[in-house]
């Protein structure tokens, strides 16, 4: 009986040792695998950046974003200021001053900037063309 208990005890102990070793091996595999994947991702990202800079894709994309985000059409500018195509420059300036001051009191800097950009856009349309000098 004593011999069976000993075999049973050592059998359980051996199983516990095996499970501990298996857990360590699995943990090491996970750590090594994730580090390999991270290195591969970084290398692929660097290669993509390199390819994009060689082709000029990155600069072109940045320029397109800048162009599209800063431009305001004449129709948008007129809508923001609430003027028509027939409005004179004095009417546009009067509306601009009114809206700019009202938004300054309300501390709406975003709306102030929109009003200012609208006025700038319409300035380009209403600016008198200077004669070219040679």
Tab-separated table of C-alpha atoms in Angstrom:
chain	number	residue	atom	x	y	z
A	1	UNK	CA	0.000	0.000	0.000
A	2	UNK	CA	2.773	2.353	0.866
A	3	UNK	CA	4.398	1.736	-2.515
A	4	UNK	CA	1.186	2.627	-4.385
A	5	UNK	CA	0.848	5.869	-2.465
A	6	UNK	CA	4.459	6.751	-3.308
A	7	UNK	CA	3.964	6.052	-7.001
A	8	UNK	CA	0.771	8.076	-6.966
A	9	UNK	CA	2.472	10.988	-5.205
A	10	UNK	CA	5.476	11.048	-7.522
A	11	UNK	CA	3.199	10.647	-10.525
A	12	UNK	CA	1.243	13.724	-9.532
A	13	UNK	CA	4.477	15.588	-8.836
A	14	UNK	CA	5.830	14.688	-12.286
A	15	UNK	CA	2.631	15.897	-13.920
A	16	UNK	CA	2.868	19.197	-12.023
A	17	UNK	CA	6.491	19.673	-13.109
A	18	UNK	CA	5.558	18.926	-16.707
A	19	UNK	CA	2.706	21.454	-16.640
A	20	UNK	CA	4.997	24.126	-15.180
A	21	UNK	CA	7.564	23.536	-17.906
A	22	UNK	CA	4.853	23.548	-20.573
A	23	UNK	CA	3.529	26.871	-19.263
A	24	UNK	CA	7.027	28.400	-19.376
A	25	UNK	CA	7.564	27.153	-22.919
A	26	UNK	CA	4.198	28.550	-24.084
A	27	UNK	CA	4.920	31.921	-22.433
A	28	UNK	CA	8.347	32.096	-24.117
A	29	UNK	CA	6.787	31.249	-27.490
A	30	UNK	CA	4.208	34.019	-27.087
A	31	UNK	CA	6.859	36.604	-26.137
A	32	UNK	CA	9.193	35.592	-28.962
A	33	UNK	CA	6.363	35.500	-31.500
A	34	UNK	CA	5.071	38.931	-30.546
A	35	UNK	CA	8.560	40.462	-30.741
A	36	UNK	CA	9.051	38.944	-34.209
A	37	UNK	CA	5.704	40.342	-35.352
A	38	UNK	CA	6.509	43.774	-33.919
A	39	UNK	CA	9.865	43.882	-35.742
A	40	UNK	CA	8.208	42.818	-38.995
A	41	UNK	CA	5.532	45.500	-38.622
A	42	UNK	CA	8.118	48.237	-37.972
A	43	UNK	CA	10.192	47.094	-40.948
A	44	UNK	CA	7.127	47.060	-43.238
A	45	UNK	CA	6.078	50.524	-42.045
A	46	UNK	CA	9.549	51.931	-42.717
A	47	UNK	CA	9.541	50.374	-46.173
A	48	UNK	CA	6.119	51.857	-46.934
A	49	UNK	CA	7.311	55.321	-45.859
A	50	UNK	CA	10.410	54.945	-47.970
A	51	UNK	CA	8.360	53.931	-51.024
A	52	UNK	CA	5.925	56.779	-50.503
A	53	UNK	CA	8.698	59.370	-50.233
A	54	UNK	CA	10.411	58.031	-53.361
A	55	UNK	CA	7.207	58.283	-55.364
A	56	UNK	CA	6.230	61.663	-53.966
A	57	UNK	CA	2.910	60.241	-52.797
A	58	UNK	CA	3.297	61.570	-49.269
A	59	UNK	CA	4.001	65.145	-50.336
A	60	UNK	CA	1.160	65.098	-52.835
A	61	UNK	CA	-1.286	63.816	-50.227
A	62	UNK	CA	-0.236	66.497	-47.731
A	63	UNK	CA	-0.614	69.222	-50.355
A	64	UNK	CA	-4.082	67.971	-51.302
A	65	UNK	CA	-5.143	67.983	-47.670
A	66	UNK	CA	-3.848	71.526	-47.204
A	67	UNK	CA	-5.525	72.747	-50.379
A	68	UNK	CA	-8.890	71.209	-49.641
A	69	UNK	CA	-9.001	72.253	-45.994
A	70	UNK	CA	-8.096	75.923	-46.501
A	71	UNK	CA	-10.029	76.879	-49.579
A	72	UNK	CA	-13.473	78.351	-49.374
A	73	UNK	CA	-15.656	78.784	-52.394
A	74	UNK	CA	-17.301	82.077	-53.193
A	75	UNK	CA	-20.730	80.523	-52.638
A	76	UNK	CA	-19.725	79.336	-49.152
A	77	UNK	CA	-18.327	82.757	-48.306
A	78	UNK	CA	-21.532	84.487	-49.432
A	79	UNK	CA	-23.619	82.014	-47.439
A	80	UNK	CA	-21.568	82.577	-44.269
A	81	UNK	CA	-21.823	86.364	-44.525
A	82	UNK	CA	-25.429	86.270	-45.720
A	83	UNK	CA	-24.889	88.346	-48.850
A	84	UNK	CA	-25.963	87.865	-52.447
A	85	UNK	CA	-23.975	88.057	-55.652
A	86	UNK	CA	-25.384	91.542	-56.251
A	87	UNK	CA	-24.159	92.888	-52.891
A	88	UNK	CA	-21.675	95.725	-52.953
A	89	UNK	CA	-18.345	95.616	-51.169
A	90	UNK	CA	-19.624	98.078	-48.561
A	91	UNK	CA	-22.536	95.762	-47.723
A	92	UNK	CA	-20.140	92.826	-47.387
A	93	UNK	CA	-17.875	94.786	-45.040
A	94	UNK	CA	-20.876	95.914	-42.968
A	95	UNK	CA	-22.118	92.301	-42.610
A	96	UNK	CA	-18.576	91.173	-41.799
A	97	UNK	CA	-18.157	93.771	-39.041
A	98	UNK	CA	-21.545	92.915	-37.552
A	99	UNK	CA	-20.941	89.142	-37.518
A	100	UNK	CA	-17.339	89.446	-36.340
A	101	UNK	CA	-18.266	91.666	-33.383
A	102	UNK	CA	-21.261	89.513	-32.429
A	103	UNK	CA	-19.075	86.374	-32.356
A	104	UNK	CA	-16.371	88.220	-30.429
A	105	UNK	CA	-18.897	88.980	-27.678
A	106	UNK	CA	-19.973	85.318	-27.599
A	107	UNK	CA	-16.324	84.204	-27.661
A	108	UNK	CA	-16.859	81.982	-30.645
A	109	UNK	CA	-13.396	82.000	-32.193
A	110	UNK	CA	-14.317	79.270	-34.674
A	111	UNK	CA	-17.170	81.340	-36.105
A	112	UNK	CA	-14.984	84.422	-36.102
A	113	UNK	CA	-12.399	82.608	-38.179
A	114	UNK	CA	-15.068	81.400	-40.608
A	115	UNK	CA	-16.389	84.949	-41.000
A	116	UNK	CA	-12.873	86.268	-41.515
A	117	UNK	CA	-12.058	83.580	-44.130
A	118	UNK	CA	-15.310	84.393	-45.923
A	119	UNK	CA	-14.357	88.070	-46.094
A	120	UNK	CA	-10.883	87.157	-47.368
A	121	UNK	CA	-12.414	84.990	-50.075
A	122	UNK	CA	-14.763	87.732	-51.212
A	123	UNK	CA	-11.940	90.285	-51.125
A	124	UNK	CA	-10.276	88.309	-53.911
A	125	UNK	CA	-13.453	88.551	-55.989
A	126	UNK	CA	-14.128	92.246	-55.319
A	127	UNK	CA	-10.543	93.450	-55.349
A	128	UNK	CA	-10.064	95.864	-58.237
A	129	UNK	CA	-7.631	94.546	-60.788
A	130	UNK	CA	-4.492	96.628	-60.954
A	131	UNK	CA	-3.211	97.505	-64.406
A	132	UNK	CA	-0.052	95.675	-65.339
A	133	UNK	CA	3.015	97.847	-65.673
A	134	UNK	CA	5.819	96.842	-67.947
